[in-house]
Coordinates of C-alpha atoms and ligand atoms in Angstrom, one line a residue:
X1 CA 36.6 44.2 41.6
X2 CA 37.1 46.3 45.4
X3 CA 39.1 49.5 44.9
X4 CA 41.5 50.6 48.0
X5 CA 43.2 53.0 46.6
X6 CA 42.6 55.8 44.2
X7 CA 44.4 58.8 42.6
X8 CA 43.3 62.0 40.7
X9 CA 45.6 63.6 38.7
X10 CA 45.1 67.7 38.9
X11 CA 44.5 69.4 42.8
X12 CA 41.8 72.1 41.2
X13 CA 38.2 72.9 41.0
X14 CA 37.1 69.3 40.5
X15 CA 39.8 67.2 41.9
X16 CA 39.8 68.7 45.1
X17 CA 36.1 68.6 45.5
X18 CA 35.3 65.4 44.4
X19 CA 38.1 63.2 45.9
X20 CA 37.6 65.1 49.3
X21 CA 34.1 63.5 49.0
X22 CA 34.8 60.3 47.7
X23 CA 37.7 60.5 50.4
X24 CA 34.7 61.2 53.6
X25 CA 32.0 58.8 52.2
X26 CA 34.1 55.7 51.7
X27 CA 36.6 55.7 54.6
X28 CA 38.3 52.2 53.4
X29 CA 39.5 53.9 50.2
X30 CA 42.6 55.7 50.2
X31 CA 42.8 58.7 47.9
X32 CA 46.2 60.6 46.7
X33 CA 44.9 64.0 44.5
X34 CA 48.7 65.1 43.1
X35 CA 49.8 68.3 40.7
X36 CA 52.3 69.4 39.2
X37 CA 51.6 72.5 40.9
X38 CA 53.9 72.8 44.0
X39 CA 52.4 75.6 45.2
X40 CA 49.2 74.3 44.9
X41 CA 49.6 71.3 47.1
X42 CA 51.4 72.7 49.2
X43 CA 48.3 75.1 49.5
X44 CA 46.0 72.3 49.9
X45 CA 48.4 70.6 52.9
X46 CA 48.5 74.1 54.3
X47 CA 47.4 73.8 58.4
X48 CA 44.8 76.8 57.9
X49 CA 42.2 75.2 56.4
X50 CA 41.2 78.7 55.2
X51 CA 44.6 78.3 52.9
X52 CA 43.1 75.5 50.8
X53 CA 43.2 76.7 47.3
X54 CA 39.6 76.0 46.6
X55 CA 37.0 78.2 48.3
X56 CA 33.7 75.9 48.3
X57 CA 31.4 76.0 51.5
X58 CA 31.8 73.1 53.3
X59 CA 35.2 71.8 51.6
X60 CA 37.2 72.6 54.9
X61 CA 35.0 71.3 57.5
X62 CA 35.8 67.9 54.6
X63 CA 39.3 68.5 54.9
X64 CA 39.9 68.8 58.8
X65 CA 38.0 65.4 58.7
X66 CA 39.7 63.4 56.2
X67 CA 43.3 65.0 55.5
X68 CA 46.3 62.8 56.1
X69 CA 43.5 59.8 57.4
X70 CA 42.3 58.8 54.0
X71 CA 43.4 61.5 51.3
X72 CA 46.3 63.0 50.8
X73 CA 47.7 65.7 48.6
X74 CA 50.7 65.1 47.1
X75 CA 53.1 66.4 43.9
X76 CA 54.5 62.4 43.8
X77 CA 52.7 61.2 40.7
X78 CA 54.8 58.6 40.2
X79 CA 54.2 56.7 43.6
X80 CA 49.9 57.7 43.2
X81 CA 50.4 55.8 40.1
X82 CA 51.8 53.2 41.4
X83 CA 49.3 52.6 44.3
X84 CA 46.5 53.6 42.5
X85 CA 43.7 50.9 40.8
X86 CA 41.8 53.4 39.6
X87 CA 43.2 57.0 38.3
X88 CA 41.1 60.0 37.8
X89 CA 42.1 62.7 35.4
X90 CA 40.9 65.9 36.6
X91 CA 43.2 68.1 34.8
X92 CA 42.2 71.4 32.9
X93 CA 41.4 71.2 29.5
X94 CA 41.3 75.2 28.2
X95 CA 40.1 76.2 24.5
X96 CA 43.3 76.6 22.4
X97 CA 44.6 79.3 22.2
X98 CA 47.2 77.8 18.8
X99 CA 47.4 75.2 16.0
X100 CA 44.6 73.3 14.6
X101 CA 41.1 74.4 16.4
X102 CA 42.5 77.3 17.5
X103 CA 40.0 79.4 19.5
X104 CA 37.4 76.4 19.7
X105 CA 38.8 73.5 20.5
X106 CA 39.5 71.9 24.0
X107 CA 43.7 71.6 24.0
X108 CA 44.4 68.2 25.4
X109 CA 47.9 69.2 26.5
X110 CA 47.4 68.0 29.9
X111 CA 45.2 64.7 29.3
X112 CA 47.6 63.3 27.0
X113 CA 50.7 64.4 29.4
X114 CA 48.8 62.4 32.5
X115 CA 48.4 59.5 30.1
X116 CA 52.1 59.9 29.0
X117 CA 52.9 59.3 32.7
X118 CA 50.4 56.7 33.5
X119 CA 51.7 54.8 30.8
X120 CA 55.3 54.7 32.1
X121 CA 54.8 54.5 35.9
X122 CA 52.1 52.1 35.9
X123 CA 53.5 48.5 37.2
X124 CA 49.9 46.8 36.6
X125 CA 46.7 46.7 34.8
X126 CA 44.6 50.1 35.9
X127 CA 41.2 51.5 35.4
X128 CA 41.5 55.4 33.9
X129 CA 38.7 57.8 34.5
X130 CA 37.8 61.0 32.9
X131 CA 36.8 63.7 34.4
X132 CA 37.6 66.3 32.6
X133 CA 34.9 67.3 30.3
X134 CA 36.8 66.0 26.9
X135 CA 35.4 66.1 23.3
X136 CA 33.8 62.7 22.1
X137 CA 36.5 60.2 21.4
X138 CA 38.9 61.2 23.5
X139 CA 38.7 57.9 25.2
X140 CA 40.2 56.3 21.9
X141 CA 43.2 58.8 21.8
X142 CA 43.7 58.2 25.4
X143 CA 43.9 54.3 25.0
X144 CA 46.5 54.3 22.1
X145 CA 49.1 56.7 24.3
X146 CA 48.1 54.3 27.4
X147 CA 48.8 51.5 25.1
X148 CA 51.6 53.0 23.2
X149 CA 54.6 52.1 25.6
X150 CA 52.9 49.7 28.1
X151 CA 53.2 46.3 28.0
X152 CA 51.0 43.8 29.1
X153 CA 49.5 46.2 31.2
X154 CA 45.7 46.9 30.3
X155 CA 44.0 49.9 30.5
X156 CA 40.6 50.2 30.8
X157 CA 39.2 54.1 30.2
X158 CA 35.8 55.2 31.8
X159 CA 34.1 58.7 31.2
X160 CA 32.6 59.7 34.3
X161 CA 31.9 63.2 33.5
X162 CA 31.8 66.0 36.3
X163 CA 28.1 68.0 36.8
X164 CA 29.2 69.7 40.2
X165 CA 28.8 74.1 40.2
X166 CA 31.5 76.0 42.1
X167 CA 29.7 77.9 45.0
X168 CA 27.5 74.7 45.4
X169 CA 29.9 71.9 44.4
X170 CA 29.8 69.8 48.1
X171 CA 25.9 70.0 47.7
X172 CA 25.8 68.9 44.6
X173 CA 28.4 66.7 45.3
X174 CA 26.1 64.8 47.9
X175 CA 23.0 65.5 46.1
X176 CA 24.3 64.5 42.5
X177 CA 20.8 64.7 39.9
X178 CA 22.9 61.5 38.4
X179 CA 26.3 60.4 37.7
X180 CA 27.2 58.9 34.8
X181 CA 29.6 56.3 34.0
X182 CA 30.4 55.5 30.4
X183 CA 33.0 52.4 29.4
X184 CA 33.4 49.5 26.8
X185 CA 30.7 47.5 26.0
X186 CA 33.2 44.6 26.6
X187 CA 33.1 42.3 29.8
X188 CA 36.6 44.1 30.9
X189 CA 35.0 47.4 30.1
X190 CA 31.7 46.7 32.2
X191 CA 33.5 45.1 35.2
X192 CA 35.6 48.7 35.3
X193 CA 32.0 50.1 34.8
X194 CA 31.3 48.2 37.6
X195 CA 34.0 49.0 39.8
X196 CA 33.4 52.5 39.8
X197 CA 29.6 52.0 40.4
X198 CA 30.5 50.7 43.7
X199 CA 32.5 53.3 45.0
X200 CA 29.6 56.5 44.0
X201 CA 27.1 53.8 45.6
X202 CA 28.6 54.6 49.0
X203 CA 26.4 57.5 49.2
X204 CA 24.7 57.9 45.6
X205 CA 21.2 55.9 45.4
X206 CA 21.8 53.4 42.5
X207 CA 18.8 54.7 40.3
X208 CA 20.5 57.9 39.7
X209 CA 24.1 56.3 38.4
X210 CA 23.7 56.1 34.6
X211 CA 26.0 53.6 32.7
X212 CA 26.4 54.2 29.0
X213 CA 29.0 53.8 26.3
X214 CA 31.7 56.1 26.5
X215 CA 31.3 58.5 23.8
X216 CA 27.6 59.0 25.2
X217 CA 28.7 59.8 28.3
X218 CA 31.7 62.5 26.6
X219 CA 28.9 64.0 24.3
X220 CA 26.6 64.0 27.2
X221 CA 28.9 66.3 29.7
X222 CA 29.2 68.9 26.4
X223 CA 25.2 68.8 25.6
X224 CA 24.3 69.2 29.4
X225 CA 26.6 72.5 29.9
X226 CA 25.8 73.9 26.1
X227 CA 21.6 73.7 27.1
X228 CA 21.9 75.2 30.7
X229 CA 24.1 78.0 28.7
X230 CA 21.8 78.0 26.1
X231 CA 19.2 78.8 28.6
X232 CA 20.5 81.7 29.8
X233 CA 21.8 83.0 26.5
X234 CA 17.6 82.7 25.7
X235 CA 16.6 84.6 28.7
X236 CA 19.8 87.6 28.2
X237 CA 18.4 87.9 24.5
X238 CA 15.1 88.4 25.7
X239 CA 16.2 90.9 28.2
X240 CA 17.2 92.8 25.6
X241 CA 14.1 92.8 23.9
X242 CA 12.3 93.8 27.4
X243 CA 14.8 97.1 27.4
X244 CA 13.4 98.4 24.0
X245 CA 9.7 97.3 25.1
X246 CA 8.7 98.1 28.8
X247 CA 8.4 94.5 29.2
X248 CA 9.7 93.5 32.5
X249 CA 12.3 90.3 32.5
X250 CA 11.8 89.3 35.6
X251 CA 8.5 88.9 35.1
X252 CA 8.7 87.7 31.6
X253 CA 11.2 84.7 33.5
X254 CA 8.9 84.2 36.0
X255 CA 5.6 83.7 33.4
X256 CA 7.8 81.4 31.5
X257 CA 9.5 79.5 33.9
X258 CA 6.2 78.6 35.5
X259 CA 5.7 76.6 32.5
X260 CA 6.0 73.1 33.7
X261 CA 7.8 71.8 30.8
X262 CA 10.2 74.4 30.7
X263 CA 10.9 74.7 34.2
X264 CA 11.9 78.1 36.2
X265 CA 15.9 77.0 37.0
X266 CA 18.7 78.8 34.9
X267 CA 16.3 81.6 33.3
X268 CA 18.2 84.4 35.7
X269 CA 19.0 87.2 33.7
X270 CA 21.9 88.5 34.0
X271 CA 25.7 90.2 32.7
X272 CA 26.3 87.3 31.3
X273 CA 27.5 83.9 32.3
X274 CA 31.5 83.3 33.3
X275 CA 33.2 80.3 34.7
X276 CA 35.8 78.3 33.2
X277 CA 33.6 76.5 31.1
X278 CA 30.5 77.1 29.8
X279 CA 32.3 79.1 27.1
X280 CA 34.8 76.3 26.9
X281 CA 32.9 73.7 26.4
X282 CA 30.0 75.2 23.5
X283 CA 33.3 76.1 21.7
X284 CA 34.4 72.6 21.7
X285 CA 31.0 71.6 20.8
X286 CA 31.1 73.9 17.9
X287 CA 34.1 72.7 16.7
X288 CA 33.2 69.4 17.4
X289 CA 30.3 69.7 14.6
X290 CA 31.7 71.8 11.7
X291 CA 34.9 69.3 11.9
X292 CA 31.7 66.7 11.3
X293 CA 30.5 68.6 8.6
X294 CA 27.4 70.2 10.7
X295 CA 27.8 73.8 9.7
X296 CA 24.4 74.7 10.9
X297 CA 24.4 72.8 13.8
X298 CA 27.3 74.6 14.4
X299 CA 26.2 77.9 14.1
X300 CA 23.1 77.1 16.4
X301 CA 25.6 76.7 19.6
X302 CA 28.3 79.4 18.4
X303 CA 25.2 81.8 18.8
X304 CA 24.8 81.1 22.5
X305 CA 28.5 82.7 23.1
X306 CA 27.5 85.4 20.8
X307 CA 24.6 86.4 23.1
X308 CA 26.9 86.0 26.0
X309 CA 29.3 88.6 24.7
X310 CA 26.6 90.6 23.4
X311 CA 24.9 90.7 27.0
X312 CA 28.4 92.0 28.3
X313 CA 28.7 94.5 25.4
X314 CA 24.7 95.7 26.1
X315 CA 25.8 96.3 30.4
X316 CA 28.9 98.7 29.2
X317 CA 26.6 100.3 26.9
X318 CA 23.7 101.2 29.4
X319 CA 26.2 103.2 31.4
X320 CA 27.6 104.8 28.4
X321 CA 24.4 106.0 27.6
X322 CA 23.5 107.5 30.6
X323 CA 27.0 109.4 30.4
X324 CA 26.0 110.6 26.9
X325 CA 29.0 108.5 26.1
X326 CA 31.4 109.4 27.7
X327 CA 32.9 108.2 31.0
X328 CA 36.7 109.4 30.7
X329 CA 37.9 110.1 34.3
X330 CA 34.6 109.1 35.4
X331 CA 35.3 106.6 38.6
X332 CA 33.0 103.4 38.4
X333 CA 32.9 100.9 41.2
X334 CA 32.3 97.1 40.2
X335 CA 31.1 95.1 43.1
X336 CA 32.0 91.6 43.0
X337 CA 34.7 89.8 41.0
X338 CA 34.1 85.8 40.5
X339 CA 31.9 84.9 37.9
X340 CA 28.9 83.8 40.2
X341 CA 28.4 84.2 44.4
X342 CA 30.1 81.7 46.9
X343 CA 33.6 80.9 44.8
X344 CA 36.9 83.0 44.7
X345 CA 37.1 81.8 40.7
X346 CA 37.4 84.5 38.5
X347 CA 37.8 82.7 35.0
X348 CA 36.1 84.1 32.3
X349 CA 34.0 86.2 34.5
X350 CA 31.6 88.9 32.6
X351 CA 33.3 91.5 35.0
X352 CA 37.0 90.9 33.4
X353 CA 35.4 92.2 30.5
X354 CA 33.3 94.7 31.7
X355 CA 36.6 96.4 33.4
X356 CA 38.2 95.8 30.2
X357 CA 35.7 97.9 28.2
X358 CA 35.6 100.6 30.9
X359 CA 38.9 101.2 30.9
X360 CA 39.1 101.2 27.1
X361 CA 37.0 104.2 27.5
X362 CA 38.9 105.9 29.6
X363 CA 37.0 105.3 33.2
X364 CA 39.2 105.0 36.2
X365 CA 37.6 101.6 38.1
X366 CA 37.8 100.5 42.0
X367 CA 36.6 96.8 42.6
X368 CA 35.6 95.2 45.4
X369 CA 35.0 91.2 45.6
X370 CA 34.7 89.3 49.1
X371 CA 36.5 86.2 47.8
X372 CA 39.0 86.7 44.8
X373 CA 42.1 87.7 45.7
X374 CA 43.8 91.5 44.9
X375 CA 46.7 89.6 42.9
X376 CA 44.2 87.6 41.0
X377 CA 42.3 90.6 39.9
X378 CA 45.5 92.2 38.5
X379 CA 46.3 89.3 36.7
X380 CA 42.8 88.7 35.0
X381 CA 43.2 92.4 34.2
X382 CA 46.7 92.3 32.9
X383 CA 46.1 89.4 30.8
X384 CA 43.2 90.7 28.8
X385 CA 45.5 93.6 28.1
X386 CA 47.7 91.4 26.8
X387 CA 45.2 89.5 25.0
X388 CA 44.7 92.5 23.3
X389 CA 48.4 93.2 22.1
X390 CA 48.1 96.3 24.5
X391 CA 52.4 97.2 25.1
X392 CA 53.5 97.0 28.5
X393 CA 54.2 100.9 29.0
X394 CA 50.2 101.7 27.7
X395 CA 49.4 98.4 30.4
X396 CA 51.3 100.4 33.0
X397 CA 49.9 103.4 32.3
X398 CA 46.0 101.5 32.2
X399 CA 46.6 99.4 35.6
X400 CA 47.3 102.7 37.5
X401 CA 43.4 103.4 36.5
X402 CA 42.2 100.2 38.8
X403 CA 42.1 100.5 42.3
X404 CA 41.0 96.9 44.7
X405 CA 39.7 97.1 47.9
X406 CA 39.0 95.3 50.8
X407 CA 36.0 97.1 52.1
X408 CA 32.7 97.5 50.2
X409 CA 32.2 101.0 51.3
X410 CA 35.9 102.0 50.6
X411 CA 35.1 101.0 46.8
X412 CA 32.5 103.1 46.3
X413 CA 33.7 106.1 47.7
X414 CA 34.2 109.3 45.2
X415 CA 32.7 106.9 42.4
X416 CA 30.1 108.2 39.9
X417 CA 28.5 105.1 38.7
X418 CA 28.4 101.8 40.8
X419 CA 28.2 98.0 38.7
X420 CA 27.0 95.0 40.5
X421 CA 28.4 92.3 38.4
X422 CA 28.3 89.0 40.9
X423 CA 25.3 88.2 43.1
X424 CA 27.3 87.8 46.4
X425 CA 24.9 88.0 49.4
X426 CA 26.3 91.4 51.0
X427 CA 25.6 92.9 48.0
X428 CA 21.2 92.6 49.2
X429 CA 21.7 94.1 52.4
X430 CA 24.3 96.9 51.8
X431 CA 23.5 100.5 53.6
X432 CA 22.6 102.1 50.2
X433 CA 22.1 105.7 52.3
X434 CA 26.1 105.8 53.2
X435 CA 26.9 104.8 49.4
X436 CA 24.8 107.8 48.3
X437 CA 26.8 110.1 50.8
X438 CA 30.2 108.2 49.5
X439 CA 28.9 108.9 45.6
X440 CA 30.0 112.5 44.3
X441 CA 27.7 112.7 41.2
X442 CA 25.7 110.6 38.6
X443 CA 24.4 107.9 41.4
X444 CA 24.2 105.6 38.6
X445 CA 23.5 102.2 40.1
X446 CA 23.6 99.6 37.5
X447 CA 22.6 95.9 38.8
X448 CA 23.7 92.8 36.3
X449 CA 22.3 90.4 38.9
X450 CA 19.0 92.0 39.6
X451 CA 19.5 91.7 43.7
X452 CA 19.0 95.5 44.6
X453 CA 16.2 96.3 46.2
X454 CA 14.6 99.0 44.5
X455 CA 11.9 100.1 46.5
X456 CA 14.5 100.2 49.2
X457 CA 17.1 103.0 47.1
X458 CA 17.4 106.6 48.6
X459 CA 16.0 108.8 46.3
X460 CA 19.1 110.2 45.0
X461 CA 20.2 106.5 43.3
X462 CA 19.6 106.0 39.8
X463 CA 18.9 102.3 39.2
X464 CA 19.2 100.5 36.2
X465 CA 19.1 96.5 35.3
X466 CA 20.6 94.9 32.7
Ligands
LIG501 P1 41.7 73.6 37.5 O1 42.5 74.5 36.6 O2 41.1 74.2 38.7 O3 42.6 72.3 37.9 C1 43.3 71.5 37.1 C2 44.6 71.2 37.7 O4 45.3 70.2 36.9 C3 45.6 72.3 37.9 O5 45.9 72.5 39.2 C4 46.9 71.9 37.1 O6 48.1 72.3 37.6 C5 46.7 70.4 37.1 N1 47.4 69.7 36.0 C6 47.3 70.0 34.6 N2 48.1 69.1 34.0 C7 48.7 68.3 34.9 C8 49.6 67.2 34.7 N3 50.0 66.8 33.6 N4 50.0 66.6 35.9 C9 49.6 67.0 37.1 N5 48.7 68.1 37.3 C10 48.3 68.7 36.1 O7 40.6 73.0 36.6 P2 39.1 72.5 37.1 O8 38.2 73.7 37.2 O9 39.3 71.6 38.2 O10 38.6 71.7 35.8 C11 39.2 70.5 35.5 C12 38.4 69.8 34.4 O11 37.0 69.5 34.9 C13 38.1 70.6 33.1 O12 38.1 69.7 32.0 C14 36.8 71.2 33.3 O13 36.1 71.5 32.1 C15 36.0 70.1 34.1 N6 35.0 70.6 35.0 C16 35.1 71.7 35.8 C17 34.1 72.1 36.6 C18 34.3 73.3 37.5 O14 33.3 73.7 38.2 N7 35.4 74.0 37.6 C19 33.0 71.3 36.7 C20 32.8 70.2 35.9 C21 33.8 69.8 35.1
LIG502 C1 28.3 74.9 35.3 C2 27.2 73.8 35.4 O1 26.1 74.3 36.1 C3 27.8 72.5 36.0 O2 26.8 71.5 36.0 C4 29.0 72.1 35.3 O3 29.5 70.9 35.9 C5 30.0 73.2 35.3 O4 29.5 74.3 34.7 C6 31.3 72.8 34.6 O5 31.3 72.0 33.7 O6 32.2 73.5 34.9 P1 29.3 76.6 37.0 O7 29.9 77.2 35.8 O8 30.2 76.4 38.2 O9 28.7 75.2 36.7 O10 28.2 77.5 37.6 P2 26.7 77.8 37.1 O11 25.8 77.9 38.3 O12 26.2 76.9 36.0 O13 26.8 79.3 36.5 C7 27.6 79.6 35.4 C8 27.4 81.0 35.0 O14 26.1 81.3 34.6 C9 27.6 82.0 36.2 O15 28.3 83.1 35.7 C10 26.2 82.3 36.6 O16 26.1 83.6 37.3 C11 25.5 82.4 35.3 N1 24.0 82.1 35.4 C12 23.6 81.0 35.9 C13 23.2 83.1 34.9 O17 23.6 84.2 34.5 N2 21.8 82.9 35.0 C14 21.3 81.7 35.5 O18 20.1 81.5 35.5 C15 22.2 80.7 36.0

């Protein structure tokens, strides 16, 4: 079965990306990504390529080739329906924040709306593919509404699970380790299989495109993210232990990742991991098991988050400590924003909740972060407030502590105590002797990432690693 056209329902992280890809290495395909968000696509048909929505390097240089040639960016989702063989669901799939599961499990809101509108626009039989990372079984939920209030129009769902990181997501893109496919073990089910096969094998050498059965491929997405977070959770634990020892973690990371069988990738320490999903996802998985009656198992993954907010909660304490604790009026910098280098996404970054617990002490903060914007830094900030049930006159009144800016130096002027919370490159090569003239006491520099230099400090900076 040859696919011409193709459409991914959600214009984010993933949908972007990946159909910009698909879009450049098969040019006989026509690809519509579409949203609900106006803004967004509009964003994404902007003629600055540096207004896309999605900062990725190497995602523009895509777009100027393919835009308006073979994809297109649309908020039509009736006609991409319509056209489409083959529709990808890239929509976000957040933990739930009500109802049943709340707190754990993924909310399917927006999978089982797409379906609700594949089912009614769709004129003839079409392939759906997941790409949202789902819970296992959601294939089966998303067949009955397909099925629901379609006639004889069949529906075949795949799982084709998304491994791409933001900062590195064109490279990896390229470069995939594997892709999996997962479908019905039926002859209908394996020629969709098939049919999506042939599109990665444009550019993706057939030995690493896995088929499987669905709910292996759904389970598989889960596992993969809960062990790289498990990973670092291991090496963040151990950090701690280095802190009460003298042990060193870098070189306890670098002893153990030399290790052959364990391998030296994902064993950075750090504040913590962030992103939109690593938390997500181990939730899911968590729920996923005790609603399976696997308590322990359970527990096993829930202590990966645990560490994670642990590791945040151990960085706000280090500083604390070195201001006998207390840092009321005390004005920290945070350098960097987005939950890793080389992406302006902020979601569930560690330094939303490091500013969070600094403010709660009373600190005043000024952040600067190459990438994410000012607005978006308010709004992460503003919304753990209200997370908290913090009143909007006691918000006010803890907003006018946070200062942004746009220059590095500018953010660490008057400040007492400076936080390196995301590994951006110009944070290795800043001029540390004009930040020690900039600093008024304190010179508390306290690195989450471990990328400053220390033999190359001034003598005046005090610095400390997570
Ligand atoms: P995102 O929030 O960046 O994008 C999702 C988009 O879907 C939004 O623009 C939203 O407006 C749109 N949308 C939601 N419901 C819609 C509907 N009914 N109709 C039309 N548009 C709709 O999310 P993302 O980061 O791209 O993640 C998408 C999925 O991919 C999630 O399940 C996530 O777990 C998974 N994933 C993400 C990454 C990543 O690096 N961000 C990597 C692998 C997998
Ligand atoms: C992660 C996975 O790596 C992807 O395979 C997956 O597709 C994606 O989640 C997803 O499902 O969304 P991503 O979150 O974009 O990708 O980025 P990572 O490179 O995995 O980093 C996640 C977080 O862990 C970042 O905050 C990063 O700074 C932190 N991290 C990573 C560490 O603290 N130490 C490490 O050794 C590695």
């Amino acid at each position: 079965m040859k696919i011409n056209n193709i459409c991914c329902i959600g214009a984010g992280y993933v949908g972007g990306p990946t159909m910009a890809v698909i879009a450049l290495k098969c040019p006989d395909i026509n690809v519509i990504v579409v949203d609900k968000n106006e803004d967004k696509i509009k964003a994404w048909n902007s003629d600055d390529v540096n207004q896309i929505p999605v900062f990725e390097p190497g995602l523009k240089e895509i777009i100027e080739k393919v835009r308006d040639k073979n994809l297109f960016f649309s908020t039509d989702i009736k006609e991409a329906i319509e056209k489409s063989e083959m529709i990808f669901l890239a929509v976000n799939t957040p933990t739930k924040t009500n109802g049943q599961g709340k707190g754990m499990a993924a909310d399917l809101t927006n999978i089982e709306n797409s379906a609700r509108e594949i089912a009614k626009f769709a004129n003839n039989n079409k392939i759906v593919v997941e790409k949202s990372t789902l819970p296992v079984r959601t294939a089966e939920k998303l067949k009955e509404i397909l099925e629901e209030s379609s006639n004889k129009i069949s529906f075949q769902v795949l799982s084709n699970p998304e491994f791409l990181a933001e900062g590195t997501a064109i490279k990896d893109l390229f470069n995939s380790d594997r892709v999996l496919v997962g479908g019905d073990q039926t002859k209908e089910g394996k020629k969709a299989i098939d049919a999506l096969v042939d599109i990665y094998k444009n550019w993706i050498p057939e030995k690493k495109i896995l088929r499987s059965n669905v709910w292996s491929a759904e389970l598989s997405k889960l596992a993969s993210n809960a062990m790289l977070a498990q990973r670092i959770s291991s090496i963040n634990s151990l950090s701690a232990v280095c802190a009460k020892t003298g042990a060193d973690i870098l070189e306890v990371s670098k002893a153990v990742g030399a290790d052959s069988r364990i391998g030296n990738s994902f064993l950075q320490p750090s504040v913590g991991f962030g992103g939109s999903c690593f938390q997500k996802d181990i939730l899911n998985l968590v729920y996923l098991s005790k609603i399976n009656g696997l308590p322990e198992v359970a527990e096993y993954w829930h202590q990966v988050v645990k560490i994670n907010n642990y590791q945040r909660k151990r960085f706000v304490n280090l500083i604390l400590e070195k201001f006998e604790n207390n840092i009321f009026n005390k004005t920290i910098s945070l350098l960097g924003w987005s939950y890793k280098k080389d992406t302006n996404d902020s979601r569930e970054s560690a330094s939303i909740y490091v500013a969070e617990m600094l403010l709660d002490e009373g600190a005043i903060i000024k952040i600067y972060d190459p990438k994410v914007s000012n607005s978006q830094i308010l709004k992460d900030i503003e919304n753990i407030l209200i997370l908290k049930d913090i009143n909007a006159q006691e918000r006010t009144q803890i907003m006018n502590r946070v200062k942004i800016y746009n220059d590095v130096y500018q953010s660490c002027l008057n400040t007492s105590a400076i936080a390196i919370l995301t590994e951006w490159n110009e944070f290795k090569n800043l001029d540390w002797l004009l930040i020690q003239e900039k600093m008024t006491d304190s010179y508390l520099i306290i690195d989450g990432r471990f990328i400053i230099p220390r033999n190359k400090l001034p003598k005046k900076l005090n610095l400390i690693s997570i």
